[in-house]
Coordinates of C-alpha atoms and ligand atoms in Angstrom, one line a residue:
M9 CA 123.6 56.5 101.4
N10 CA 124.7 60.1 101.4
L11 CA 122.5 61.6 98.7
P12 CA 123.3 65.1 97.2
H13 CA 121.4 67.8 99.0
V14 CA 119.3 70.1 96.8
V15 CA 117.8 73.2 98.5
V16 CA 114.9 74.9 97.0
V17 CA 114.1 78.5 98.2
G18 CA 110.5 79.5 97.8
G19 CA 107.3 77.4 97.7
G20 CA 105.6 79.5 95.0
F21 CA 105.0 78.4 91.4
G22 CA 108.7 77.9 90.5
G23 CA 109.9 76.4 93.8
L24 CA 107.0 74.1 94.3
N25 CA 107.2 72.7 90.8
A26 CA 110.9 72.2 91.2
A27 CA 110.4 70.3 94.4
R28 CA 107.7 68.1 92.9
A29 CA 109.9 67.3 89.9
L30 CA 112.6 66.2 92.4
A31 CA 110.3 64.0 94.4
G32 CA 111.3 60.3 94.2
Q33 CA 114.7 61.1 92.6
P34 CA 118.1 60.1 94.2
V35 CA 118.5 63.4 96.0
R36 CA 117.7 64.8 99.4
V37 CA 115.5 68.0 99.0
T38 CA 114.8 70.8 101.4
L39 CA 112.1 73.3 100.5
L40 CA 112.4 76.6 102.5
D41 CA 109.7 79.2 102.6
R42 CA 108.9 82.0 105.0
R43 CA 105.2 81.0 104.8
N44 CA 103.8 77.5 105.3
H45 CA 101.6 77.7 102.2
H46 CA 101.7 77.9 98.5
L47 CA 99.7 80.8 97.2
F48 CA 97.8 81.0 94.0
Q49 CA 98.5 84.6 93.3
P50 CA 96.4 85.0 90.1
L51 CA 93.2 84.7 92.3
L52 CA 94.4 87.1 95.1
Y53 CA 92.3 90.0 93.8
Q54 CA 89.3 87.7 94.3
V55 CA 90.2 87.5 98.0
A56 CA 90.9 91.2 98.1
T57 CA 87.5 92.0 96.7
A58 CA 85.6 89.4 98.9
A59 CA 84.7 87.0 96.1
L60 CA 86.8 84.1 97.6
N61 CA 88.1 83.1 101.0
A62 CA 91.8 83.1 101.8
S63 CA 91.8 79.3 102.2
D64 CA 90.4 78.9 98.7
I65 CA 93.7 80.0 97.1
A66 CA 96.3 78.8 99.6
A67 CA 97.5 75.3 100.2
P68 CA 99.8 74.1 103.0
L69 CA 103.2 73.1 101.5
R70 CA 103.4 70.1 103.8
S71 CA 100.2 68.6 102.6
V72 CA 101.0 69.3 98.9
L73 CA 104.3 67.5 99.3
R74 CA 103.1 64.9 101.8
R75 CA 103.8 61.9 99.5
A76 CA 107.3 63.2 98.5
G77 CA 109.3 61.2 101.0
N78 CA 112.6 62.7 100.0
V79 CA 111.4 66.3 100.4
T80 CA 111.6 68.1 103.7
V81 CA 109.6 71.3 104.1
L82 CA 111.0 74.0 106.5
L83 CA 109.4 77.2 107.5
A84 CA 112.4 79.6 107.4
E85 CA 113.5 83.0 106.3
V86 CA 116.5 82.8 104.0
E87 CA 118.6 85.9 104.7
R88 CA 121.7 85.4 102.5
V89 CA 123.4 83.1 100.1
D90 CA 127.1 82.4 100.4
L91 CA 128.0 81.2 96.9
G92 CA 131.6 80.4 97.8
A93 CA 130.9 78.3 100.9
R94 CA 127.6 76.8 99.3
R95 CA 125.7 77.7 102.4
L96 CA 122.5 79.7 103.2
G97 CA 122.1 82.0 106.1
L98 CA 118.7 81.5 107.7
D99 CA 116.7 83.4 110.4
R100 CA 118.0 80.6 112.7
G101 CA 121.2 78.8 111.7
E102 CA 122.7 77.9 108.4
L103 CA 122.1 75.2 105.7
A104 CA 124.6 73.7 103.3
Y105 CA 123.7 72.7 99.8
D106 CA 125.2 70.7 96.8
A107 CA 122.7 72.4 94.4
L108 CA 120.5 75.4 94.9
I109 CA 117.3 76.5 93.2
L110 CA 116.4 80.0 94.1
A111 CA 112.7 80.9 93.5
A112 CA 112.0 83.7 96.0
G113 CA 109.7 85.6 93.6
A114 CA 109.2 89.4 93.6
G115 CA 107.5 92.1 95.7
H116 CA 106.3 95.6 95.1
S117 CA 108.4 98.5 94.0
Y118 CA 107.5 102.1 94.8
F119 CA 110.2 103.4 92.5
G120 CA 112.2 104.8 95.5
H121 CA 109.1 106.1 97.4
E122 CA 108.8 103.3 99.9
D123 CA 107.0 105.7 102.3
W124 CA 103.9 105.4 99.9
E125 CA 103.4 101.8 100.8
V126 CA 101.5 102.5 104.1
F127 CA 99.0 104.6 102.1
A128 CA 98.9 102.4 99.0
P129 CA 99.3 98.8 99.7
G130 CA 100.1 96.4 96.9
L131 CA 98.7 92.9 96.3
K132 CA 101.1 90.0 96.7
T133 CA 100.3 88.0 99.8
L134 CA 97.2 86.8 101.6
E135 CA 97.9 89.5 104.3
D136 CA 97.9 92.2 101.5
A137 CA 94.6 90.8 100.1
L138 CA 92.9 90.8 103.5
E139 CA 94.2 94.3 104.3
I140 CA 92.9 95.6 100.9
R141 CA 89.5 93.9 101.6
R142 CA 89.4 95.6 105.0
R143 CA 90.2 99.0 103.7
V144 CA 87.6 98.8 100.9
L145 CA 84.8 97.6 103.1
L146 CA 85.6 100.1 105.9
A147 CA 85.7 103.0 103.4
Y148 CA 82.0 102.3 102.7
E149 CA 81.2 101.9 106.5
S150 CA 82.9 105.2 107.3
A151 CA 81.3 107.0 104.4
E152 CA 77.9 106.0 105.8
R153 CA 78.6 107.7 109.0
E154 CA 80.5 110.7 107.6
T155 CA 78.7 114.1 107.7
D156 CA 81.4 116.1 105.9
G157 CA 80.6 116.0 102.2
A158 CA 84.2 116.3 100.9
E159 CA 85.4 113.7 103.3
Q160 CA 82.6 111.3 102.3
K161 CA 83.5 111.8 98.6
A162 CA 87.1 110.9 99.4
L163 CA 86.0 107.8 101.3
L164 CA 84.0 106.8 98.2
T165 CA 86.9 107.3 95.8
F166 CA 89.1 104.3 95.1
V167 CA 92.3 104.8 93.1
V168 CA 94.3 101.9 91.6
V169 CA 97.7 102.8 90.4
G170 CA 99.0 100.7 87.5
G171 CA 97.1 99.5 84.4
G172 CA 98.7 96.0 84.1
P173 CA 96.6 92.8 84.6
T174 CA 96.5 93.2 88.4
G175 CA 95.4 96.8 88.2
V176 CA 92.8 96.1 85.6
E177 CA 91.4 93.1 87.5
L178 CA 91.3 95.1 90.8
A179 CA 89.6 98.1 89.3
G180 CA 87.0 96.0 87.5
A181 CA 86.2 94.1 90.7
L182 CA 86.0 97.3 92.8
A183 CA 83.6 98.9 90.3
E184 CA 81.4 95.8 90.4
I185 CA 81.3 95.8 94.2
S186 CA 80.0 99.3 94.3
R187 CA 77.6 99.0 91.3
Q188 CA 76.2 95.5 92.1
T189 CA 77.2 93.6 95.2
I190 CA 76.5 96.3 97.8
A191 CA 74.5 98.6 95.6
R192 CA 71.4 98.5 97.9
D193 CA 73.0 97.8 101.3
F194 CA 73.4 101.3 102.6
R195 CA 70.8 104.0 103.6
V196 CA 72.8 107.3 103.6
I197 CA 75.3 106.8 100.9
D198 CA 74.7 105.5 97.3
P199 CA 77.5 103.0 96.7
T200 CA 76.8 103.1 92.9
G201 CA 78.1 106.7 92.9
A202 CA 81.5 105.6 94.2
R203 CA 84.4 106.5 91.9
V204 CA 87.0 103.9 90.8
I205 CA 89.9 105.5 89.0
L206 CA 92.6 103.5 87.3
L207 CA 95.8 105.4 86.7
E208 CA 98.4 104.1 84.2
G209 CA 101.7 105.9 83.6
G210 CA 102.1 104.5 80.0
A211 CA 100.1 105.2 76.9
R212 CA 97.5 102.4 77.5
V213 CA 96.3 99.7 79.9
L214 CA 97.5 96.1 79.5
A215 CA 100.6 97.3 77.5
A216 CA 101.8 93.7 77.1
F217 CA 98.7 92.9 75.1
P218 CA 98.0 93.9 71.4
E219 CA 96.6 97.4 71.1
S220 CA 93.2 96.3 70.0
L221 CA 92.7 94.2 73.2
S222 CA 93.9 97.1 75.3
R223 CA 91.2 99.3 73.7
R224 CA 88.6 96.6 74.4
A225 CA 89.7 96.3 78.0
Q226 CA 89.5 100.0 78.4
N227 CA 86.0 100.1 76.9
A228 CA 84.9 97.2 79.1
L229 CA 86.2 99.0 82.2
E230 CA 84.5 102.2 81.3
Q231 CA 81.3 100.4 80.7
I232 CA 81.3 99.2 84.3
G233 CA 82.1 102.6 85.6
V234 CA 85.9 102.7 85.9
E235 CA 87.5 106.0 85.0
V236 CA 90.6 105.0 83.1
R237 CA 93.5 107.6 82.8
A238 CA 96.5 106.8 80.7
R239 CA 99.8 108.8 80.8
A240 CA 99.0 109.6 84.5
T241 CA 102.2 109.6 86.5
V242 CA 101.7 109.5 90.3
T243 CA 104.1 111.9 91.9
R244 CA 102.9 111.7 95.5
V245 CA 100.6 109.6 97.7
T246 CA 99.3 110.7 101.1
A247 CA 96.8 109.3 103.6
D248 CA 93.9 111.0 101.7
A249 CA 95.1 111.9 98.3
V250 CA 97.1 110.9 95.2
W251 CA 98.9 113.6 93.3
L252 CA 99.6 113.7 89.5
G253 CA 102.0 116.7 89.4
G254 CA 99.9 119.7 90.5
E255 CA 96.6 117.8 90.3
Q256 CA 95.3 116.3 93.5
I257 CA 92.7 113.4 93.6
R258 CA 91.3 113.1 97.1
A259 CA 90.9 109.4 97.8
R260 CA 91.0 107.4 101.1
T261 CA 91.7 104.1 99.4
V262 CA 94.7 103.9 97.1
L263 CA 95.9 100.5 95.9
W264 CA 99.3 99.9 94.3
A265 CA 99.7 97.7 91.2
A266 CA 102.4 99.6 89.4
G267 CA 105.9 98.2 90.2
V268 CA 107.6 94.9 90.8
A269 CA 111.0 94.3 92.4
A270 CA 112.7 90.9 92.7
A271 CA 113.1 89.4 96.2
P272 CA 115.8 91.3 98.3
L273 CA 117.6 87.9 98.7
A274 CA 119.0 88.4 95.2
R275 CA 121.1 91.3 96.5
T276 CA 123.1 88.9 98.7
L277 CA 124.4 86.9 95.7
G278 CA 127.0 89.6 94.9
V279 CA 126.2 89.4 91.1
E280 CA 125.0 92.3 88.9
L281 CA 121.2 92.6 88.9
D282 CA 118.9 94.5 86.5
R283 CA 116.9 97.6 87.4
S284 CA 114.2 95.5 89.0
G285 CA 116.7 93.6 91.1
R286 CA 116.4 90.4 89.0
V287 CA 119.3 87.9 88.6
P288 CA 120.5 87.5 85.0
V289 CA 120.8 83.8 84.2
E290 CA 122.5 81.6 81.6
P291 CA 120.3 79.7 79.1
D292 CA 120.3 76.7 81.4
L293 CA 119.0 79.0 84.3
S294 CA 122.2 78.9 86.3
I295 CA 124.2 81.9 87.5
P296 CA 127.4 82.6 85.5
G297 CA 130.3 80.8 87.1
H298 CA 128.0 78.8 89.5
P299 CA 126.4 75.9 87.6
E300 CA 125.2 74.5 90.9
V301 CA 122.9 77.6 91.5
L302 CA 119.8 78.1 89.4
V303 CA 117.5 81.1 89.7
I304 CA 113.9 80.9 88.3
G305 CA 110.6 82.7 88.2
D306 CA 110.0 86.3 89.0
M307 CA 113.5 86.5 90.6
S308 CA 115.3 85.7 87.5
L309 CA 116.0 87.6 84.3
C310 CA 115.8 85.1 81.5
R311 CA 115.7 85.7 77.8
D312 CA 113.9 83.7 75.1
E313 CA 115.6 82.5 71.8
K314 CA 115.0 86.0 70.3
G315 CA 116.6 87.8 73.2
A316 CA 113.4 89.1 74.7
H317 CA 112.9 89.0 78.5
L318 CA 110.5 86.4 79.7
P319 CA 107.5 88.0 81.6
G320 CA 106.8 87.5 85.3
L321 CA 104.0 85.0 84.8
A322 CA 103.0 81.8 86.6
P323 CA 103.6 79.5 83.5
V324 CA 107.1 80.8 83.1
A325 CA 107.9 80.0 86.8
I326 CA 106.2 76.6 86.6
Q327 CA 108.1 75.5 83.4
Q328 CA 111.3 76.9 84.8
G329 CA 110.8 75.0 88.1
R330 CA 110.5 71.7 86.2
H331 CA 113.4 72.5 84.0
A332 CA 115.7 73.6 86.8
A333 CA 115.0 70.3 88.6
D334 CA 115.9 68.3 85.5
N335 CA 119.1 70.3 85.0
V336 CA 120.1 69.7 88.7
L337 CA 119.6 66.0 88.2
R338 CA 121.5 66.1 84.9
R339 CA 124.5 67.9 86.4
L340 CA 124.6 65.6 89.4
S341 CA 124.7 62.5 87.1
G342 CA 127.4 64.0 84.9
R343 CA 125.2 64.9 82.0
P344 CA 125.3 68.4 80.4
P345 CA 122.4 70.8 81.3
R346 CA 119.9 71.8 78.7
P347 CA 118.9 75.4 77.7
F348 CA 115.4 76.5 78.9
R349 CA 112.8 77.1 76.2
Y350 CA 109.5 78.8 77.2
R351 CA 106.3 77.3 75.7
D352 CA 104.0 80.3 75.6
R353 CA 100.4 79.0 75.8
G354 CA 98.8 82.4 76.1
T355 CA 98.3 85.5 78.2
M356 CA 95.0 86.6 79.7
A357 CA 93.5 89.2 82.0
T358 CA 90.0 89.5 83.4
I359 CA 88.1 92.8 83.4
G360 CA 85.1 92.0 85.6
R361 CA 82.2 89.7 85.7
A362 CA 82.3 87.4 82.7
K363 CA 84.7 89.6 80.6
A364 CA 88.4 89.1 79.8
V365 CA 90.9 89.6 77.1
A366 CA 93.3 86.8 76.0
V367 CA 95.9 85.9 73.4
I368 CA 96.1 82.1 73.0
G369 CA 98.3 80.6 70.3
G370 CA 98.3 84.0 68.5
V371 CA 94.5 84.2 68.4
K372 CA 93.0 87.3 70.1
L373 CA 89.9 86.7 72.2
S374 CA 87.7 89.0 74.3
G375 CA 84.5 89.1 76.2
L376 CA 82.8 86.0 77.6
V377 CA 84.8 83.5 75.5
A378 CA 88.1 84.9 76.9
W379 CA 86.7 84.9 80.4
L380 CA 85.6 81.2 80.2
A381 CA 89.2 80.4 78.9
W382 CA 90.6 82.3 81.8
L383 CA 88.3 80.6 84.3
F384 CA 89.2 77.1 82.9
V385 CA 93.0 77.7 83.0
H386 CA 93.0 79.2 86.5
I387 CA 90.9 76.4 88.0
M388 CA 93.0 73.7 86.3
F389 CA 96.1 75.2 87.8
L390 CA 94.8 75.4 91.4
I391 CA 97.0 72.7 92.6
G392 CA 96.5 70.8 95.8
F393 CA 93.7 72.9 96.9
R394 CA 90.7 71.8 99.1
N395 CA 88.7 71.1 96.1
R396 CA 89.2 73.1 92.9
F397 CA 85.7 72.4 91.8
L398 CA 84.2 73.6 95.0
V399 CA 86.2 76.8 94.5
L400 CA 84.9 77.1 91.0
F401 CA 81.3 76.5 92.1
E402 CA 81.5 79.1 95.0
W403 CA 83.0 81.6 92.7
A404 CA 80.6 81.0 89.8
W405 CA 77.7 81.2 92.3
A406 CA 79.0 84.5 93.7
Y407 CA 79.3 85.9 90.1
L408 CA 75.9 84.7 89.0
T409 CA 74.1 86.0 92.1
W410 CA 76.3 89.1 92.8
Q411 CA 76.7 87.8 96.3
R412 CA 79.8 88.1 98.4
G413 CA 77.9 86.9 101.5
A414 CA 79.8 86.3 104.7
R415 CA 83.1 87.5 103.1
L416 CA 81.9 91.1 103.3
I417 CA 82.5 91.0 107.1
T418 CA 85.5 92.8 108.3
G419 CA 87.2 94.0 111.5
P420 CA 87.0 97.4 113.4
W421 CA 88.0 100.7 111.9
R422 CA 91.6 101.6 112.5
R423 CA 92.6 105.0 111.1
R424 CA 95.8 105.1 109.1
D425 CA 96.8 108.7 109.9
Ligands
FAD514 C1 98.0 89.8 92.3 C2 98.7 89.0 91.2 C3 98.0 88.5 90.1 C4 98.7 87.7 89.2 N1 98.0 87.2 88.2 C5 98.6 86.4 87.3 C6 97.9 85.8 86.2 O1 96.7 86.0 86.1 N2 98.6 84.9 85.4 C7 99.9 84.6 85.6 O2 100.5 83.9 84.8 N3 100.6 85.2 86.5 C8 100.0 86.1 87.4 N4 100.7 86.7 88.4 C9 102.2 86.5 88.4 C10 102.6 85.1 89.1 O3 101.9 84.9 90.3 C11 104.1 85.1 89.3 O4 104.7 85.3 88.1 C12 104.5 83.8 90.0 O5 104.0 83.7 91.3 C13 106.0 83.7 90.1 O6 106.4 82.5 90.7 P1 107.7 82.5 91.7 O7 107.8 81.0 92.1 O8 108.9 83.1 90.9 O9 107.4 83.4 92.9 P2 106.2 83.3 94.0 O10 105.0 82.5 93.5 O11 106.0 84.7 94.3 O12 106.8 82.5 95.2 C14 107.9 83.0 95.9 C15 108.0 82.3 97.3 O13 109.2 82.6 97.9 C16 108.9 82.8 99.3 N5 110.1 83.7 99.7 C17 110.4 84.9 99.3 N6 111.5 85.4 99.9 C18 111.9 84.4 100.8 C19 112.9 84.3 101.7 N7 113.9 85.3 101.9 N8 113.0 83.2 102.6 C20 112.0 82.2 102.4 N9 111.0 82.3 101.5 C21 111.0 83.4 100.7 C22 107.6 83.5 99.3 O14 107.0 83.3 100.6 C23 106.9 82.7 98.2 O15 106.2 81.6 98.7 C24 100.1 87.4 89.4 C25 100.8 88.0 90.5 C26 100.1 88.7 91.4 C27 100.8 89.3 92.6

């Protein structure tokens, strides 16, 4: 039987959930991704700061979908979408579709300063996390051998740009590495004296949270030694410094957590995009004029019933993935699609060891309770991984004992400049 062909681009939260919802249905599904694994991005900073191994937060797409007999996984880079011909251009060859679900996610935006990326990597992929881990660990190693005082100070200064959840989590974890994990491991330098500076362009960190939780997050960061600077707009980044207008902060390690831009694939659709390159979608998640093409997750610009944009969060992508699959099946069987409604179950961000802020069902939480809620939610969502309880145990152990153990190992020093 010639079943309709549904192509899903991206095996992240949105695409993987769409593919799973299509498993066992009367369609032929092809899931395309440029990587062979699904990545649990919310725990990336734990890999970047040596609290977890890469394999703890990545699962091969093939094994996750092993039992889905009607789903084929292909490792491929999708280069363009031809809406008229209903075909995708791949790195090698083309692929026709009857229905298309685009879930290619988002990457970093340097607000027109792409040349800063080499000095200030962002955190989006496993490669990014391992590169950040390498830079952080090597900064301490280099500082231990450095005889020039100013250069040693620059090596022991870590700047995180962007005070959203990723920036807050990264800065908190970096401060704890220096103050606790490696505090007694060096002989020349004192890691506890390392500076971790969090720069936020807006008025407060965690701007998407209520003001009282932002304040608590800032206090908690300051308690563990992070210098938080709001209304600090970065104007230049070089190999050894960050500039705020005329002010120079000498730092050998700068990490970028400030801007997000939708996957470049969106630009090939020929539709109007928003400033972050996202694709505006209809309430049923389709592109205007193309009911057979649905765009979900970080790549899409979707509004809730009140007209507010939905945030770039994993639960949004997961729910949209399932909904998009359902709408594809409805359309193929001649039924009308349904509008998407986001069920907001809460937002949370960790600040360091056993501290977090969260808003769950309108209730504001902070401290240990929020951190336990965060831990529970994140572990429960670790799909298809080796053993989510093993991950939980390893991680809890590392937290309780301040150990990062073997994960503190890194490669040889390569200079960036
Ligand atoms: C460091 C970090 C921490 C985060 N923390 C949280 C958190 O605590 N809570 C939360 O809810 N959200 C968090 N998020 C956001 C959340 O991860 C995203 O909202 C979610 O991943 C979006 O899902 P998606 O399916 O749209 O995209 P992704 O999960 O990014 O998946 C996109 C997939 O598309 C593939 N792809 C892209 N382009 C192509 C192409 N041209 N060809 C083939 N394949 C392609 C990619 O390889 C990737 O697998 C975090 C994000 C980051 C980066």
